[in-house]
Short mmCIF file of C-alpha atoms in Angstrom, two decimals:
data_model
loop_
_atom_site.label_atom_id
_atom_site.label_comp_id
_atom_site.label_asym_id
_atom_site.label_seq_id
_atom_site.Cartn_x
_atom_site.Cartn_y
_atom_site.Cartn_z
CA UNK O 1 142.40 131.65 140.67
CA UNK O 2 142.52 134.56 138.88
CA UNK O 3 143.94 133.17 135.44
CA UNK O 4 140.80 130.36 136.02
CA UNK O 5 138.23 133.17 135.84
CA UNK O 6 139.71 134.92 132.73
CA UNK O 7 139.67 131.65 130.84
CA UNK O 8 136.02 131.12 131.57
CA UNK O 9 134.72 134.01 129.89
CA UNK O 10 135.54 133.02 126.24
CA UNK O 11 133.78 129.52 126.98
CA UNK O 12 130.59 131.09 127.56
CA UNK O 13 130.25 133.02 124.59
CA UNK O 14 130.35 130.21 122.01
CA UNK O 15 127.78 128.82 124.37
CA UNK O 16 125.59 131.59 124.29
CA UNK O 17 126.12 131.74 120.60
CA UNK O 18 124.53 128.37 119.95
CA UNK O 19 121.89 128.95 122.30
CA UNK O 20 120.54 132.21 120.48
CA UNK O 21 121.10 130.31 117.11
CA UNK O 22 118.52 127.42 118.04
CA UNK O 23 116.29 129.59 119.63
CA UNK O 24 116.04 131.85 115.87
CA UNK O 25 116.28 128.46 114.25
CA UNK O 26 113.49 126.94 116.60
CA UNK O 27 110.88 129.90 116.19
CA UNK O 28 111.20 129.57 111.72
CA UNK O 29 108.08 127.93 110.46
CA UNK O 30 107.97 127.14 106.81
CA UNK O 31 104.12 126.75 104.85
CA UNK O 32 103.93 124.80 101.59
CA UNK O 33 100.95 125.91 100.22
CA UNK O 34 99.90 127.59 102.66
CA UNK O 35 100.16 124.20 105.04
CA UNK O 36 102.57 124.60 108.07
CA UNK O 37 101.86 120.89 109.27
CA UNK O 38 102.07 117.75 106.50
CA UNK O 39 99.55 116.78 103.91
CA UNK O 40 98.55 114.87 101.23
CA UNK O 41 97.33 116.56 98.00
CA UNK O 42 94.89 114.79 96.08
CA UNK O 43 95.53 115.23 92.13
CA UNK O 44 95.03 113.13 88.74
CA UNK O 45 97.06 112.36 85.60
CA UNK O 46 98.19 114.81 83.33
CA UNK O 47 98.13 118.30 84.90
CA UNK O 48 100.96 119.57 86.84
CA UNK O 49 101.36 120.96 90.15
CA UNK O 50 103.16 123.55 91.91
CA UNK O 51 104.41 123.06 95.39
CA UNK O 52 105.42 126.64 97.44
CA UNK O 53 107.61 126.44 100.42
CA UNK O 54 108.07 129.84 102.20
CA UNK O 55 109.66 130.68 105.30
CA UNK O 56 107.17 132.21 108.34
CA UNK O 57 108.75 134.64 111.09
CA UNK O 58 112.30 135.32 109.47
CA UNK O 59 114.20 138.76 109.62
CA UNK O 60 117.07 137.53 107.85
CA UNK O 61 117.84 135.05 103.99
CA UNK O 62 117.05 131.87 105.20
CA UNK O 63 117.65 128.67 102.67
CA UNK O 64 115.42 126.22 101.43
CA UNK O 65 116.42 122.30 99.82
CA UNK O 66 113.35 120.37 98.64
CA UNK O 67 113.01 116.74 98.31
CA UNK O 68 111.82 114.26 96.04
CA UNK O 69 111.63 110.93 98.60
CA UNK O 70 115.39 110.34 100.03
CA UNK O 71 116.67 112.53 96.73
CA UNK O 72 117.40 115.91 96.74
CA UNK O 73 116.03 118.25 94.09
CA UNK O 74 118.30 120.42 92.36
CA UNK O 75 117.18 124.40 92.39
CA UNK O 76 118.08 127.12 90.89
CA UNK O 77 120.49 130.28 92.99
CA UNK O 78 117.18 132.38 92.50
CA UNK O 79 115.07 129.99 93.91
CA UNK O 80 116.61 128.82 97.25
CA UNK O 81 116.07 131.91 99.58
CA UNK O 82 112.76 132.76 102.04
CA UNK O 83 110.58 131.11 98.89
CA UNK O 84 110.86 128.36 96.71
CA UNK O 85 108.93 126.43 94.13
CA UNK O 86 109.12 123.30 92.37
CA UNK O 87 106.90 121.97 89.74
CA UNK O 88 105.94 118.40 89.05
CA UNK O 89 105.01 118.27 85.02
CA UNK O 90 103.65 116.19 83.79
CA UNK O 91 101.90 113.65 86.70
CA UNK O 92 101.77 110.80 86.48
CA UNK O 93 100.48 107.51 88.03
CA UNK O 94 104.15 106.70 89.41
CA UNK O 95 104.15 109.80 91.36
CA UNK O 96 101.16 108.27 93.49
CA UNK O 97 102.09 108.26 96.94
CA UNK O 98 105.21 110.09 96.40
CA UNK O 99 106.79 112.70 99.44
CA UNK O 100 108.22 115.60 98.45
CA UNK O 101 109.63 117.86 101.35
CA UNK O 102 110.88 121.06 102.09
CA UNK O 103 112.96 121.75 104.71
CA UNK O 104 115.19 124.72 106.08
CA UNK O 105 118.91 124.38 105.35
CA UNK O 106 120.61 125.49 108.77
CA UNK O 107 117.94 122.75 110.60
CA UNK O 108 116.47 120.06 108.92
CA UNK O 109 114.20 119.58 111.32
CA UNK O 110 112.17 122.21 110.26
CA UNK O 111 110.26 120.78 107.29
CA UNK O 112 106.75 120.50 105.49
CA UNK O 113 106.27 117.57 103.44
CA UNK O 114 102.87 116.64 100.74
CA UNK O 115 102.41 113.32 99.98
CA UNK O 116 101.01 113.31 96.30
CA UNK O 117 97.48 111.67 96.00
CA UNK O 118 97.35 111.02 92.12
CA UNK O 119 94.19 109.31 91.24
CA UNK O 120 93.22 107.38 88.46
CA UNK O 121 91.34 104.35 87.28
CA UNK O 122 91.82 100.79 86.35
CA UNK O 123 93.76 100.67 82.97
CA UNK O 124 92.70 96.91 82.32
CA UNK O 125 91.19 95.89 78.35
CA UNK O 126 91.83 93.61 75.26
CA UNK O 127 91.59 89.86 74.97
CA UNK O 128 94.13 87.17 74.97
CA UNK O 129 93.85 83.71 73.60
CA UNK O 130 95.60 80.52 75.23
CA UNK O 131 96.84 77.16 74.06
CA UNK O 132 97.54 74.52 76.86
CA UNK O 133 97.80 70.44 76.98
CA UNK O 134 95.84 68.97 79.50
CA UNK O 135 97.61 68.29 82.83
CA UNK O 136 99.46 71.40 82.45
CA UNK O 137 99.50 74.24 84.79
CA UNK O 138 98.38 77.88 83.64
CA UNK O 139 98.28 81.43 84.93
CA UNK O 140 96.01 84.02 83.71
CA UNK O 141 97.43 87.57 84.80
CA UNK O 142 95.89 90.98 84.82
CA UNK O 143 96.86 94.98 85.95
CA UNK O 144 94.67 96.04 88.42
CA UNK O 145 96.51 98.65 89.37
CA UNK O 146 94.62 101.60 90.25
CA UNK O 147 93.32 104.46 93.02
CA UNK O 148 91.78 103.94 94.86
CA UNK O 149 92.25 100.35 94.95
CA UNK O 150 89.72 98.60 92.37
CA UNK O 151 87.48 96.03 93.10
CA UNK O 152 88.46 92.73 91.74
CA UNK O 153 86.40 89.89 90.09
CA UNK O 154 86.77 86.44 88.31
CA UNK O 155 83.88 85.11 85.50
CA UNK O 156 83.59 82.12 82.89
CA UNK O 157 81.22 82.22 80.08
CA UNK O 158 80.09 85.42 81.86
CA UNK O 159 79.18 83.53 85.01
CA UNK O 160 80.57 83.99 88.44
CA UNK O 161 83.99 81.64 88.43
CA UNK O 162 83.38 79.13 91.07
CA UNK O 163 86.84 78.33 92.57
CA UNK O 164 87.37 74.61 92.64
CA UNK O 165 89.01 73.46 96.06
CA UNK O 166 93.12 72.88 95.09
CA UNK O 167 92.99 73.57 91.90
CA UNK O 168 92.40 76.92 91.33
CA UNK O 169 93.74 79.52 93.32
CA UNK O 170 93.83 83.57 93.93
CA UNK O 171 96.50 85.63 93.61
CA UNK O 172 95.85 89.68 93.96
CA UNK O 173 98.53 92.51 94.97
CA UNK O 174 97.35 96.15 94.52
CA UNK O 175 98.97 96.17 91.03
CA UNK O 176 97.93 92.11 89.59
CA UNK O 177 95.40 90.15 89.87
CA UNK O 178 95.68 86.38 88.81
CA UNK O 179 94.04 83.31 88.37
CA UNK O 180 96.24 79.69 88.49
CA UNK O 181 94.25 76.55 87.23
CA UNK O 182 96.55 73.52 88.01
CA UNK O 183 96.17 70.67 86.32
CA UNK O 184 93.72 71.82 83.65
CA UNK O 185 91.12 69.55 82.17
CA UNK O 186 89.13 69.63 79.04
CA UNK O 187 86.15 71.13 80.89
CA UNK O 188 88.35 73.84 81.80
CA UNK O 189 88.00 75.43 78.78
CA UNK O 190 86.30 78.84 78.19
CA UNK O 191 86.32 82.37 78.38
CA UNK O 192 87.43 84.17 81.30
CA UNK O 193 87.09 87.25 82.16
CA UNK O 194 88.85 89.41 85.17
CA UNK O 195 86.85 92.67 85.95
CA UNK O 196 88.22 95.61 87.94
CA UNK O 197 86.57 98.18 89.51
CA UNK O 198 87.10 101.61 91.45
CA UNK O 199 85.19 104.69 91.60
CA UNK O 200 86.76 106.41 89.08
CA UNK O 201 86.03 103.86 86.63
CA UNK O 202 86.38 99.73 85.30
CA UNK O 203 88.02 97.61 83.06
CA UNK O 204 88.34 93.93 81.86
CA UNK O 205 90.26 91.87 79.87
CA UNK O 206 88.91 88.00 78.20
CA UNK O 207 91.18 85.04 78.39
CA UNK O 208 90.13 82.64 75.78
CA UNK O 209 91.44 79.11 77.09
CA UNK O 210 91.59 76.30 74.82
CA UNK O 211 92.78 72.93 76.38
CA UNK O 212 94.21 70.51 74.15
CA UNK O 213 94.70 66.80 74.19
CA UNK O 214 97.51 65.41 76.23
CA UNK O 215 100.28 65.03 73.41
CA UNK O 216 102.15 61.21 74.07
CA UNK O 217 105.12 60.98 76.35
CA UNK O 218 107.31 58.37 75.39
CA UNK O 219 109.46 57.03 78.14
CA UNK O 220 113.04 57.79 77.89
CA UNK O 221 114.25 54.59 78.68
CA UNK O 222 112.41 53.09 75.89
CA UNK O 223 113.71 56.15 73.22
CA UNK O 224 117.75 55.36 74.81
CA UNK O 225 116.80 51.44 73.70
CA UNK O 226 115.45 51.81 70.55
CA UNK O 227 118.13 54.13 69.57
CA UNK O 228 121.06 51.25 70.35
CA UNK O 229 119.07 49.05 68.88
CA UNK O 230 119.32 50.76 65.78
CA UNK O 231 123.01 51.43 65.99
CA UNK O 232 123.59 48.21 67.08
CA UNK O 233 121.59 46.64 63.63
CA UNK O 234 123.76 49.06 61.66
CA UNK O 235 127.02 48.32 62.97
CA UNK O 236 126.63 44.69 62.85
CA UNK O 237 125.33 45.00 59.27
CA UNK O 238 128.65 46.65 58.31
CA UNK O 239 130.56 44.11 59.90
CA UNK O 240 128.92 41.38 57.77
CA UNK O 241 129.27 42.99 54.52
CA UNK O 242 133.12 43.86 55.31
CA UNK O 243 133.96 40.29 54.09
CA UNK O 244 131.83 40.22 50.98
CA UNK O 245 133.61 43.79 50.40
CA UNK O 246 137.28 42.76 50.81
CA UNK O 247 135.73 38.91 48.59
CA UNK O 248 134.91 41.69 45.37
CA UNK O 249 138.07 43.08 45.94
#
């Protein structure tokens, strides 16, 4: 009995141990700029940003990671401990919607993340000129990628496009818009314009369609014939003037 009590006391400890650790670890609260819940930070092109993560209630070197998504950012020795700050230089559009986090190192679980809010507008101009043969299907494609999300819009000859049922069809994700005509027909033809428009700003682009007449199809079969006709004609030509050949001869 007695050796069962003396080997109980060394259990306990490591117990305790943990128990103190998670309560330290549990009452750390980190702040990134001066946020201690997660946000989103509105910002625009160009510019960069800093991002501060510091460590709230700690009497001892506590250290930081940050992270860029899933990927962890690399930091410097001198920038790991109770503070640290990363910079995002230049911004840009493909850091829209982007989470960077910073969490403490002993227990991930206590973390601050921003969500970058990088607004800009559409990013849509120029003029493009097409060449198609009647009957043929064609796409015209534009960016509308923007934020906030633009405002999309279809016109030909500067009128309002009116969509004819089954052959022409819609297409928009929050980066392209597009038009399909299938099937095109001389009246078809025209300028069309896609429009895009946000608060920040608009943008268009012309697409100057030109349908052309059908160009003849000839059937294959008919192109095989001809073609051992021809050989045919030729071979039997040589075959008669063999004998006049080996005659001179």
């Amino acid at each position: 009995m007695v050796q069962r009590s003396s080997f109980a006391v060394p259990c306990e400890v490591p117990v305790l141990a943990v128990c103190f650790l998670a309560c330290v670890a549990t009452g750390l609260e980190l702040s990134v700029n001066n946020h201690t819940a997660d946000f989103s930070l509105s910002t625009s092109p160009g510019p960069p940003i800093s991002l501060s993560c510091l460590v709230q209630n700690s009497s001892q070197a506590e250290e930081l990671l940050w992270y860029r998504g899933d990927g962890k950012v690399d930091l410097k020795d001198g920038n790991k401990v109770n503070v640290s700050n990363i910079c995002i230089s230049p911004v840009t559009e493909s850091d829209n919607g982007v989470t960077f986090t910073c969490k403490l190192a002993r227990d991930k679980s206590v973390q601050v993340s921003v969500i970058l809010d990088v607004q800009f507008p559409p990013r849509l101009t120029g003029e493009e000129s097409l060449q198609i043969e009647e009957d043929k299907d064609v796409t015209l494609s534009c960016n509308a990628k923007s934020n906030p999300q633009a405002q999309t819009a279809w016109y030909k000859n500067n009128n309002t496009l009116t969509l004819q049922q089954n052959r022409y069809q819609l297409y928009q994700t929050s980066e392209v818009f597009q038009l399909a005509i299938k099937k095109v027909q001389k009246s078809d033809s025209g300028t069309y314009t896609c429009t895009v428009k946000s608060s920040l700003g608009e943008g268009r682009k012309d697409f100057h369609l030109i349908v052309e007449d059908k160009k003849p199809v000839f059937p294959k079969e008919a192109v095989i014939a001809a073609v051992v006709v021809v050989t045919l004609t030729v071979l039997f030509g040589i075959v008669a003037r063999k004998d006049k050949i080996f005659k001179v001869w």
